[in-house]
XYZ file of C-alpha atoms in Angstrom:
698
model
C -119.028 60.931 -159.045
C -119.151 61.257 -155.263
C -121.054 57.977 -154.945
C -118.479 56.169 -157.121
C -115.646 57.751 -155.156
C -117.193 56.544 -151.907
C -117.569 52.981 -153.172
C -113.932 53.068 -154.286
C -112.904 54.223 -150.823
C -114.801 51.368 -149.182
C -113.280 48.783 -151.504
C -109.775 49.975 -150.634
C -110.632 49.960 -146.929
C -111.613 46.310 -147.164
C -108.160 45.615 -148.603
C -106.438 47.809 -146.033
C -103.424 45.650 -145.464
C -103.610 43.525 -148.585
C -100.174 42.077 -149.177
C -100.318 42.876 -152.896
C -101.032 46.527 -152.099
C -98.149 46.647 -149.603
C -95.833 45.108 -152.195
C -96.928 47.870 -154.541
C -96.083 50.472 -151.895
C -92.741 48.829 -151.117
C -91.852 48.804 -154.825
C -91.949 52.619 -154.878
C -89.436 52.883 -152.021
C -85.983 53.643 -153.453
C -84.151 55.829 -150.898
C -81.173 57.640 -152.406
C -79.423 58.262 -149.069
C -80.516 61.856 -148.585
C -81.056 62.772 -144.931
C -83.829 65.130 -143.876
C -84.053 66.571 -140.391
C -87.806 66.248 -140.069
C -88.110 67.441 -136.456
C -88.220 71.217 -137.148
C -90.578 70.686 -140.098
C -92.847 68.642 -137.883
C -92.822 71.457 -135.315
C -94.014 73.941 -137.957
C -96.697 71.517 -139.176
C -97.962 71.075 -135.636
C -97.953 74.844 -135.131
C -100.005 75.368 -138.321
C -102.638 72.840 -137.326
C -102.829 74.192 -133.797
C -103.302 77.797 -134.938
C -105.527 77.063 -137.932
C -108.141 74.902 -136.212
C -110.617 77.150 -134.364
C -112.112 75.984 -131.099
C -114.876 78.569 -131.434
C -116.067 79.662 -134.884
C -117.508 82.918 -133.462
C -113.979 84.090 -132.813
C -113.164 83.739 -136.512
C -116.353 85.435 -137.675
C -115.710 88.368 -135.343
C -112.144 88.767 -136.494
C -110.546 87.463 -133.301
C -107.465 85.244 -133.206
C -107.085 82.684 -130.480
C -103.336 82.357 -131.022
C -100.633 84.933 -131.422
C -99.115 85.278 -134.879
C -95.521 84.675 -133.909
C -94.122 81.172 -133.989
C -93.365 79.565 -130.652
C -89.922 80.142 -129.231
C -88.927 76.546 -129.929
C -89.408 77.043 -133.690
C -86.644 79.137 -135.229
C -87.007 79.749 -138.966
C -83.450 81.006 -139.277
C -82.073 77.734 -137.935
C -83.299 75.667 -140.890
C -84.153 78.170 -143.615
C -81.578 76.574 -145.897
C -83.127 73.162 -145.488
C -86.606 74.536 -146.193
C -85.356 76.162 -149.414
C -84.240 72.731 -150.610
C -87.533 71.095 -149.654
C -90.012 73.856 -150.490
C -90.190 72.792 -154.140
C -90.994 69.201 -153.153
C -93.665 70.355 -150.693
C -95.200 72.677 -153.306
C -95.101 69.929 -155.926
C -96.914 67.483 -153.655
C -99.524 70.093 -152.769
C -100.238 70.916 -156.409
C -100.284 67.251 -157.430
C -102.822 66.276 -154.792
C -104.946 69.399 -155.363
C -105.167 68.748 -159.094
C -106.006 65.054 -158.759
C -108.579 65.716 -156.038
C -110.138 68.575 -158.057
C -110.503 66.226 -160.991
C -112.153 63.609 -158.784
C -109.290 61.162 -159.217
C -109.124 57.759 -157.532
C -107.814 58.101 -153.965
C -105.609 55.024 -154.210
C -104.068 56.189 -157.486
C -103.420 59.622 -155.993
C -101.846 57.989 -152.958
C -99.532 55.825 -155.095
C -98.574 58.902 -157.144
C -97.430 60.490 -153.874
C -95.258 57.455 -153.102
C -93.668 57.703 -156.549
C -92.953 61.416 -156.103
C -91.311 60.756 -152.715
C -89.575 57.487 -153.637
C -86.086 58.796 -152.814
C -86.915 59.749 -149.214
C -86.990 57.682 -146.035
C -90.379 56.575 -144.679
C -90.489 59.215 -141.948
C -89.508 61.965 -144.417
C -92.221 60.842 -146.852
C -94.863 61.183 -144.131
C -93.611 64.547 -142.857
C -93.268 66.113 -146.316
C -96.721 64.978 -147.434
C -98.214 66.239 -144.171
C -96.363 69.546 -144.699
C -97.970 69.900 -148.137
C -101.429 69.448 -146.664
C -100.591 71.803 -143.763
C -99.823 74.567 -146.297
C -103.179 73.994 -148.012
C -105.095 73.771 -144.757
C -103.281 76.773 -143.290
C -104.109 78.927 -146.305
C -107.763 77.950 -146.012
C -108.056 79.059 -142.413
C -105.758 82.053 -142.842
C -108.240 83.471 -145.338
C -111.097 82.663 -142.982
C -109.446 84.389 -140.031
C -108.459 87.542 -141.957
C -111.470 88.038 -144.235
C -113.452 90.039 -141.665
C -110.815 92.759 -141.185
C -108.582 92.615 -144.274
C -109.905 93.779 -147.648
C -107.527 91.625 -149.681
C -108.365 88.540 -147.676
C -112.059 89.341 -147.963
C -111.892 89.540 -151.778
C -110.001 86.227 -151.979
C -112.477 84.654 -149.558
C -115.383 85.763 -151.746
C -113.843 84.092 -154.822
C -113.101 80.917 -152.845
C -116.452 81.158 -151.065
C -114.724 80.719 -147.720
C -117.141 83.194 -146.160
C -120.001 80.907 -147.184
C -118.285 78.046 -145.395
C -118.129 80.098 -142.220
C -121.747 81.138 -142.520
C -122.798 77.489 -142.805
C -120.327 76.266 -140.183
C -122.990 74.786 -137.894
C -124.449 72.719 -140.711
C -120.974 71.517 -141.691
C -119.775 70.968 -138.122
C -119.842 67.123 -138.305
C -117.470 67.308 -141.290
C -115.181 69.808 -139.541
C -115.100 67.660 -136.408
C -114.289 64.545 -138.413
C -111.634 66.472 -140.376
C -109.982 67.834 -137.223
C -110.001 64.412 -135.582
C -108.359 62.805 -138.613
C -105.715 65.549 -138.755
C -104.873 64.921 -135.101
C -104.379 61.160 -135.463
C -102.381 61.637 -138.704
C -100.077 64.053 -136.912
C -99.718 61.751 -133.884
C -98.938 58.735 -136.082
C -96.342 60.710 -138.048
C -94.695 61.867 -134.822
C -94.644 58.266 -133.594
C -92.913 57.060 -136.793
C -90.353 59.864 -136.453
C -89.733 58.710 -132.864
C -88.861 55.243 -134.157
C -86.366 56.735 -136.608
C -84.722 58.701 -133.789
C -84.356 55.854 -131.283
C -80.755 55.818 -129.949
C -79.015 52.978 -131.795
C -76.459 52.515 -129.003
C -79.224 51.344 -126.667
C -81.502 49.399 -129.007
C -80.704 47.363 -132.100
C -82.702 47.327 -135.309
C -82.852 43.561 -134.738
C -84.870 44.065 -131.542
C -88.275 42.423 -131.895
C -90.330 45.571 -131.295
C -88.223 47.559 -133.772
C -88.449 44.802 -136.393
C -92.226 44.626 -136.068
C -92.486 48.419 -136.300
C -90.290 48.596 -139.398
C -92.400 45.945 -141.070
C -95.587 47.960 -140.448
C -94.279 51.452 -141.271
C -95.160 51.162 -145.021
C -98.796 50.481 -144.051
C -98.708 53.439 -141.661
C -97.352 55.638 -144.441
C -99.990 54.410 -146.880
C -102.924 55.182 -144.595
C -101.446 58.536 -143.670
C -101.220 59.400 -147.391
C -104.761 58.149 -147.975
C -105.979 60.303 -145.101
C -104.150 63.353 -146.492
C -105.831 62.815 -149.853
C -109.217 62.565 -148.126
C -108.543 65.766 -146.169
C -107.556 67.565 -149.390
C -110.794 66.458 -151.011
C -112.769 67.641 -148.013
C -111.207 71.135 -147.910
C -111.594 71.528 -151.686
C -115.268 70.622 -151.439
C -115.659 73.270 -148.738
C -114.091 76.100 -150.750
C -116.867 76.594 -153.279
C -116.350 73.601 -155.493
C -119.733 72.240 -154.553
C -123.123 73.928 -154.902
C -124.852 72.899 -151.688
C -123.631 73.421 -148.160
C -125.463 70.652 -146.431
C -123.903 68.373 -143.905
C -122.840 65.182 -145.631
C -123.002 62.243 -143.258
C -121.288 60.125 -145.907
C -118.235 62.380 -146.065
C -118.102 62.607 -142.277
C -118.305 58.807 -142.117
C -115.403 58.464 -144.569
C -113.215 60.757 -142.511
C -114.257 59.042 -139.278
C -113.541 55.609 -140.767
C -110.093 56.730 -141.845
C -109.510 58.228 -138.397
C -110.478 54.896 -136.818
C -108.074 53.027 -139.123
C -105.191 55.423 -138.457
C -105.953 55.393 -134.702
C -105.720 51.579 -134.676
C -102.334 51.752 -136.399
C -101.256 54.510 -133.976
C -102.177 52.432 -130.906
C -100.163 49.522 -132.289
C -97.119 51.745 -132.760
C -97.552 53.322 -129.316
C -97.338 49.884 -127.731
C -94.232 49.082 -129.757
C -92.541 52.403 -128.931
C -93.321 51.860 -125.242
C -91.589 48.464 -125.405
C -88.624 50.089 -127.163
C -88.322 52.821 -124.542
C -88.461 50.188 -121.815
C -85.601 48.286 -123.468
C -83.659 51.513 -123.969
C -84.121 52.443 -120.324
C -82.997 48.976 -119.227
C -79.904 49.155 -121.428
C -79.121 52.671 -120.211
C -79.407 51.473 -116.619
C -77.131 48.514 -117.359
C -74.576 50.912 -118.845
C -74.960 53.298 -115.895
C -74.539 50.382 -113.480
C -71.304 49.211 -115.135
C -70.031 52.797 -115.219
C -70.757 53.074 -111.488
C -68.933 49.818 -110.763
C -65.873 51.061 -112.669
C -66.039 54.459 -110.971
C -66.102 52.949 -107.483
C -63.121 50.757 -108.351
C -61.076 53.779 -109.500
C -58.756 55.857 -107.308
C -59.794 59.536 -107.064
C -58.296 62.753 -105.707
C -61.439 63.566 -103.735
C -64.900 62.162 -103.090
C -66.920 64.371 -105.436
C -67.199 62.028 -108.438
C -68.214 59.122 -106.243
C -70.767 61.099 -104.223
C -72.253 62.711 -107.325
C -72.646 59.298 -108.930
C -74.260 57.818 -105.816
C -76.472 60.754 -104.853
C -77.204 63.034 -107.825
C -75.006 63.642 -110.858
C -76.622 66.726 -112.430
C -76.182 70.394 -111.528
C -79.761 71.522 -112.184
C -80.878 71.330 -108.534
C -79.463 71.454 -105.028
C -79.918 67.788 -104.093
C -79.464 68.011 -100.321
C -81.442 69.407 -97.414
C -79.402 70.529 -94.396
C -80.957 68.813 -91.379
C -80.246 71.771 -89.058
C -81.240 74.770 -91.200
C -83.622 72.818 -93.496
C -82.147 74.758 -96.436
C -81.226 73.244 -99.791
C -77.480 72.829 -100.293
C -75.152 71.638 -103.051
C -73.241 68.394 -102.896
C -69.990 70.384 -102.626
C -70.569 70.718 -98.863
C -69.321 67.114 -98.623
C -66.068 67.700 -100.500
C -63.058 65.989 -98.835
C -65.130 64.925 -95.827
C -65.679 61.518 -94.324
C -69.258 60.720 -95.299
C -71.594 58.071 -93.920
C -74.350 57.143 -96.367
C -77.420 56.186 -94.345
C -79.353 53.890 -96.686
C -82.822 52.748 -95.672
C -86.412 52.339 -96.733
C -89.146 54.602 -95.393
C -89.599 52.066 -92.586
C -86.566 53.371 -90.705
C -87.436 53.115 -87.016
C -87.578 56.069 -84.649
C -85.176 54.201 -82.316
C -82.516 53.978 -85.006
C -82.815 57.695 -85.729
C -82.780 58.689 -82.039
C -79.696 56.621 -81.184
C -77.846 57.739 -84.303
C -78.836 61.327 -83.521
C -77.269 61.078 -80.027
C -74.023 59.776 -81.493
C -74.004 62.367 -84.275
C -74.528 65.265 -81.852
C -72.062 63.993 -79.233
C -69.749 67.035 -78.707
C -66.801 64.867 -77.678
C -67.081 62.819 -80.854
C -67.573 65.852 -83.099
C -64.373 67.440 -81.768
C -62.244 64.382 -82.408
C -63.968 62.760 -85.382
C -65.305 64.799 -88.282
C -67.846 63.073 -90.494
C -71.103 63.938 -92.248
C -74.173 61.740 -92.674
C -76.393 61.724 -95.772
C -79.708 59.882 -95.822
C -80.479 58.033 -99.063
C -84.024 56.626 -98.840
C -84.601 53.702 -101.201
C -88.193 53.339 -102.412
C -89.978 50.950 -104.748
C -90.524 52.911 -107.967
C -93.069 50.397 -109.230
C -95.452 51.730 -106.563
C -96.998 55.139 -107.270
C -95.690 57.900 -105.017
C -98.649 59.396 -103.175
C -99.361 61.829 -100.335
C -98.970 59.053 -97.767
C -95.420 58.258 -98.886
C -94.589 61.956 -99.111
C -95.833 62.554 -95.566
C -93.865 59.567 -94.250
C -90.705 60.797 -96.004
C -91.100 64.317 -94.624
C -91.726 63.017 -91.080
C -88.496 61.006 -91.124
C -86.610 63.870 -92.772
C -87.760 66.275 -90.030
C -86.268 63.992 -87.353
C -82.781 64.038 -88.890
C -80.132 66.653 -88.051
C -77.861 65.472 -90.887
C -78.080 65.898 -94.665
C -80.897 64.215 -96.588
C -81.706 64.050 -100.283
C -84.486 66.428 -101.232
C -86.548 63.544 -102.643
C -86.023 59.759 -102.943
C -86.691 59.736 -106.692
C -83.513 61.669 -107.526
C -81.501 58.527 -106.736
C -80.840 56.761 -110.032
C -82.136 53.195 -110.589
C -78.571 52.044 -111.364
C -77.487 53.269 -107.922
C -80.375 51.428 -106.269
C -79.381 48.267 -108.161
C -75.765 48.644 -106.973
C -76.838 49.240 -103.368
C -78.996 46.117 -103.401
C -76.685 43.802 -105.323
C -73.226 44.844 -104.098
C -73.948 46.296 -100.653
C -76.703 43.711 -100.042
C -79.283 46.230 -98.908
C -82.731 44.706 -98.464
C -84.934 46.218 -95.761
C -82.700 46.850 -92.771
C -80.823 50.139 -92.822
C -77.108 50.127 -93.646
C -74.421 52.753 -93.123
C -71.766 52.961 -95.842
C -68.625 55.032 -95.092
C -66.947 56.969 -97.930
C -63.556 58.517 -97.186
C -62.342 61.933 -98.499
C -60.787 60.190 -101.525
C -64.059 58.523 -102.462
C -63.113 55.012 -101.299
C -65.826 52.755 -99.885
C -64.387 51.636 -96.545
C -67.087 49.205 -95.468
C -70.376 47.890 -96.838
C -72.117 48.432 -93.507
C -70.630 50.366 -90.602
C -73.777 50.212 -88.456
C -72.388 47.225 -86.539
C -69.211 49.146 -85.684
C -71.053 52.325 -84.773
C -73.533 50.524 -82.510
C -70.762 48.608 -80.708
C -68.049 51.266 -80.343
C -69.767 54.525 -81.353
C -67.391 57.119 -82.799
C -64.394 55.157 -81.533
C -64.904 53.060 -84.671
C -63.990 56.038 -86.903
C -63.172 55.953 -89.830
C -65.371 52.839 -89.888
C -63.136 50.724 -92.116
C -62.976 46.932 -92.043
C -59.368 47.221 -90.819
C -60.457 49.407 -87.916
C -63.185 46.888 -87.066
C -60.673 44.023 -86.971
C -58.313 46.050 -84.763
C -61.090 46.888 -82.287
C -62.133 43.255 -81.998
C -58.529 42.210 -81.453
C -58.351 44.472 -78.403
C -61.793 43.442 -77.112
C -62.861 40.760 -74.614
C -66.143 39.496 -73.176
C -66.846 41.827 -70.286
C -69.887 43.558 -68.792
C -68.818 46.949 -70.160
C -68.943 45.551 -73.705
C -72.457 44.244 -73.146
C -73.848 47.380 -71.496
C -71.559 50.147 -72.805
C -73.143 53.561 -72.184
C -76.743 52.387 -72.451
C -77.398 52.754 -68.707
C -75.343 54.927 -66.336
C -76.665 53.162 -63.212
C -75.348 49.761 -64.297
C -71.957 51.232 -65.170
C -71.809 52.856 -61.733
C -72.525 49.484 -60.076
C -69.620 47.992 -62.017
C -67.235 50.745 -60.958
C -68.278 50.135 -57.323
C -67.445 46.420 -57.809
C -70.997 45.474 -56.885
C -72.530 42.224 -58.034
C -74.619 42.849 -61.136
C -77.464 40.783 -62.536
C -78.865 41.527 -65.988
C -82.037 39.663 -66.793
C -84.673 39.607 -69.505
C -87.780 37.904 -70.831
C -91.456 38.570 -71.370
C -93.091 36.516 -68.595
C -93.977 38.812 -65.685
C -94.689 35.872 -63.352
C -91.210 34.450 -63.920
C -89.768 37.940 -63.380
C -91.532 38.232 -60.014
C -90.353 34.787 -58.882
C -86.784 35.297 -60.043
C -86.261 38.832 -58.689
C -87.751 38.006 -55.271
C -85.649 34.831 -55.034
C -82.494 36.660 -56.108
C -83.069 39.403 -53.533
C -83.454 36.756 -50.837
C -80.202 35.075 -51.916
C -78.345 38.417 -51.940
C -79.549 39.086 -48.409
C -78.551 35.600 -47.245
C -75.160 35.792 -48.961
C -74.683 39.336 -47.668
C -73.727 40.706 -51.072
C -74.593 44.056 -52.653
C -76.562 42.938 -55.721
C -77.835 45.313 -58.396
C -80.458 43.901 -60.735
C -81.494 45.435 -64.060
C -84.174 44.361 -66.507
C -83.001 44.668 -70.141
C -86.236 43.573 -71.798
C -86.806 41.354 -74.796
C -86.031 41.728 -78.468
C -88.861 42.964 -80.759
C -91.550 43.333 -78.081
C -91.895 47.093 -77.698
C -95.476 47.407 -76.377
C -95.166 44.394 -74.077
C -91.953 45.767 -72.581
C -93.631 49.021 -71.636
C -96.216 47.189 -69.546
C -93.638 44.891 -67.942
C -91.301 47.783 -67.098
C -94.180 49.656 -65.447
C -94.986 46.656 -63.250
C -91.318 46.188 -62.294
C -91.061 49.830 -61.244
C -94.422 49.860 -59.417
C -93.610 46.685 -57.464
C -89.992 47.734 -56.929
C -88.749 44.430 -58.318
C -85.528 45.841 -59.771
C -83.959 48.562 -61.868
C -84.889 48.702 -65.580
C -83.283 50.290 -68.611
C -84.490 53.853 -69.059
C -86.978 53.369 -71.908
C -87.918 51.299 -74.946
C -85.182 52.973 -77.021
C -82.502 51.873 -74.550
C -83.882 48.314 -74.596
C -83.997 48.332 -78.400
C -80.382 49.504 -78.509
C -79.261 46.781 -76.062
C -80.519 44.093 -78.436
C -79.426 45.937 -81.580
C -75.854 46.003 -80.224
C -75.960 42.270 -79.512
C -77.121 41.544 -83.066
C -74.427 43.884 -84.378
C -71.771 41.971 -82.395
C -73.042 38.710 -83.852
C -72.988 39.880 -87.474
C -69.695 41.725 -87.105
C -68.033 38.610 -85.705
C -69.529 36.411 -88.429
C -68.267 38.810 -91.111
C -64.760 38.360 -89.714
C -65.010 34.577 -89.849
C -65.428 33.897 -86.117
C -67.161 30.736 -84.830
C -68.598 29.857 -81.418
C -65.911 27.176 -81.095
C -62.987 29.577 -81.376
C -64.404 32.940 -80.238
C -65.595 33.570 -76.668
C -67.421 36.814 -77.474
C -69.402 35.239 -80.321
C -70.283 32.279 -78.107
C -71.612 34.488 -75.304
C -73.505 36.781 -77.667
C -75.071 33.764 -79.374
C -76.028 32.371 -75.961
C -77.821 35.565 -74.860
C -79.650 35.808 -78.198
C -80.683 32.147 -77.961
C -81.892 32.778 -74.399
C -84.099 35.547 -75.773
C -85.356 33.346 -78.610
C -86.401 30.603 -76.198
C -89.380 32.632 -74.892
C -88.138 32.004 -71.321
C -86.589 34.382 -68.869
C -82.818 34.419 -68.401
C -80.157 36.007 -66.197
C -76.434 36.801 -66.239
C -74.467 37.500 -63.043
C -71.210 39.463 -62.911
C -69.016 40.824 -60.195
C -68.070 44.417 -60.941
C -65.677 44.734 -63.860
C -64.149 41.286 -63.360
C -64.591 38.444 -65.824
C -66.418 36.316 -63.232
C -69.702 35.361 -64.863
C -72.552 32.863 -64.522
C -75.660 32.595 -66.679
C -78.854 30.587 -66.768
C -82.281 30.695 -68.322
C -85.855 30.229 -67.243
C -86.637 27.679 -64.574
C -82.967 26.815 -63.937
C -82.166 30.403 -62.986
C -85.057 30.484 -60.475
C -84.294 27.040 -59.027
C -80.651 28.032 -58.425
C -81.846 30.965 -56.348
C -84.351 28.850 -54.410
C -81.731 26.138 -53.734
C -79.061 28.561 -52.506
C -78.344 26.411 -49.433
C -77.010 23.684 -51.763
C -74.200 25.912 -53.051
C -73.797 28.541 -50.374
C -70.633 26.930 -48.956
C -69.005 27.077 -52.386
C -70.159 30.712 -52.686
C -68.624 31.650 -49.330
C -65.382 29.811 -50.080
C -64.773 30.680 -53.760
C -66.999 33.705 -54.280
C -70.642 34.216 -55.124
C -70.385 34.155 -58.933
C -67.941 31.183 -59.118
C -70.128 29.281 -56.633
C -73.225 29.951 -58.772
C -71.342 28.911 -61.910
C -70.174 25.660 -60.341
C -73.696 24.784 -59.177
C -75.124 25.497 -62.619
C -72.572 23.144 -64.141
C -73.583 20.396 -61.677
C -77.302 20.696 -62.374
C -76.949 21.123 -66.148
C -78.845 18.386 -68.010
C -78.364 17.224 -71.586
C -81.990 18.093 -72.257
C -82.314 21.571 -73.743
C -83.964 23.385 -76.622
C -82.233 26.547 -77.760
C -83.579 28.811 -80.470
C -81.621 31.565 -82.162
C -83.767 33.984 -84.194
C -81.786 36.093 -86.653
C -83.423 38.841 -88.725
C -82.812 37.780 -92.311
C -82.535 41.363 -93.559
C -79.835 42.475 -91.134
C -76.746 40.786 -92.533
C -75.319 37.557 -93.933
C -77.007 34.465 -92.518
C -74.384 31.923 -91.368
C -74.605 28.497 -92.969
C -74.084 26.798 -89.599
C -74.481 27.909 -85.977
C -73.290 25.784 -83.054
C -75.478 25.396 -79.970
C -74.074 27.400 -77.075
C -74.951 24.579 -74.635
C -73.743 21.412 -76.358
C -71.734 22.630 -79.350
C -73.774 20.671 -81.908
C -74.818 22.331 -85.174
C -78.305 23.754 -84.789
C -81.024 22.900 -87.304
C -82.090 25.741 -89.592
C -85.754 26.665 -90.031
C -87.486 29.559 -91.759
C -89.617 31.723 -89.510
C -92.167 34.219 -90.811
C -93.277 36.601 -88.107
C -95.647 39.562 -87.965
C -95.154 41.823 -84.950
C -97.363 44.922 -85.316
C -96.200 46.222 -81.922
C-alpha cells in the first residue's frame, strides 16, 4: 500500500501544474460571498505550531515545556470567539475527513480534491487557513499528549493507547521524518501567510489589474492545491507515527516525500514573495505620490499657524520627539516652533564647516536676536538607496554637534514625499538651501541663503519682497563687497584711505603687483591699504599664500580661510539673487561688477580693484594689465595728480584696454538657476557656455 501510495504521489508531482488539474481545482471554486477574517485564526495556527514543535526532545521526555501555556498577548480569544463558533464545525469536519481518508490509505489527490469541494464556498485565502487550522488541531493534540504524558495520568493513558510514548522513545530514529515534517509545516504556514497578505493589500494603492497582482491571482489556485496536498501528507505522517504502523524505523522514502513537497511549496513561496515585494513597492510609490500631492495642497493652503506645515515637512507623528535642541542637546517636540519664524536649513551631509561657522555667528549675534526672532531647523537630506552605516552616522553626529540650532534627531524621519518636494519644487540638489516659513506656515522664499549672506539679519523675514526692497536701496560700493568680513578694511574706508582688494593664486604675480603698488602709493603720496581676499575654491592653496604674504609683509589678508570663503560665497549669492530678480549685466551695475570679479577669479590670473574710501570712485584690472599699470605710473601720474588717483588709474586702463581678452565665469551648477545667457563684462558679447567637471579635494 505504501509503495503504491508513493508512486501515486510521484505521478501527481510530475503533473504539478497540469492545466487539466488546475481546471479541476478551479471548477470547485464557488464562493458564496461569505467573508472570513483569517488573521486571528492564522495567529492561533502559528501559535500552535510554535508551541507544539519541540526544539529539544529531552525537554518533552522530562516533562518540561519550552513555552508558557498562555496565548500571546496579541491573540485574544474573546475578540473572535463568535467567529470561531461559526467555523469550528467546518474545521472539525475537515479534520475528520482527512483523518479518515488518510487512515484508509486513500489517494492523496482525491483527498485533496475532496477538501476543495468541502471548502468550495470560501475564498482562496480562507480555504488555505481553514485547512491549515484543521491540521493544526490534529498536530497540536499529538504533541499535547506527548508533552503531558510524563506528568499527567490521563494524558499518559491516552498516550499509551495512541503509542505516542513509543514515538518519543524512538525519536532519534524518526528524526529525519520529524525534521522533514517540521520543515514542510513551516513553508506551508509561510505560503498561507503570503496568500493572506495578497488578499489584504490596500485596494486604494494597488489595483487588481496590476501585473504582479494579476500574476499572483492566477497562481493562487496552484498554491492552494499544493498546500492542501502537503496537509494531507502531514496528516498521513502523524497518523503513521501514532501507532498505526508496526515498526518504528526511519523511512527515507517518507522523509523524501515530505522534503519533495517542501521543495515544491518553497518554490511557489519564493515566486509569491517576489510578487508581493513588487506589490509593496508599487503601493509605497502610490502612497508617496498621494503624500506628495497632499503636501503640495497643504503648502498652498492658508493656515492659522505654522504647525501643520512644519509637521508635514519635518515629522507628522506624535510617537517621538523629532528635534534635538542644539544648545541643551535634549530632545524636544515640534511645538517649540509654534508661531515662530523658522528657517529650514536643508543640506546633504556634505555641509561645509565654513557654512556652519558663518551661519552660527549670524544666529548667535545678540543684536540680531534682540530685533529679529527666528529659529533654525536642520533637515539633512540623504540618499535612502545607500545603506546607512556607522560612517554616515558619525558624519551626521559631527555636523549635529556643531549646530546651536534645532536639528532632526535622524535624517530618516523625513518622509520621501518631503524629499521629493524639496528637490522638485525648491530645486535642492547638493548645495544647502535655507527656506523661511512664517508663523502662519507660508513659504516666503525658496532659498534665503543669498539674502542672509548679503545682508545678514537685516534681510528678515527673508521674503522675496524684502529681497527686492533691499536691492532697490542698494548700490555698487565697497561696503557691499566687504560688509563685515574684515574690520580693518572697513576702518580704512571710514578713514577715506585708498583701498586695494586683490586676489589670485599665483604668488609670483602677487609679489610683483604688491611691490609695484606700494612703490606707486609712495610716489603718488597716497595712503594705500591693500588686502588679499584669496581665490574661490582653493582652501589649502590659500593658506600657503596667506602665510607667505604675512611673512614677507606684502599686504594685509583676510583673517582666515572662512573669511575668504565667505567673501566669495557672498559674491555668488549676489549673482544668483540678481539673476532671480531678472537683472542683466546690461541694465544692472551691481550684477555687472559682481560678474566681472567672478570672471577675474575664473581666469586663473591675479586681479585688483581700487577704491577711495566710501566713494564710488573705482578702477579694476586683472593679471598682467594690473601690474603694468603700476610699473608705468609715470604715464598717468599727471592725470592722477589732476583728477585723483583712482580716476587717473581708470582713465589709463581705458586707454590701454585691448579688444583681445578671454574671460571665464565659473558658476557652481548646484547653487542656483543657471542663466541661459551671460554677457562678457569687457565687451558685452554673449559668452559661450561650456560644461566643466572639476574635482577639488582641497
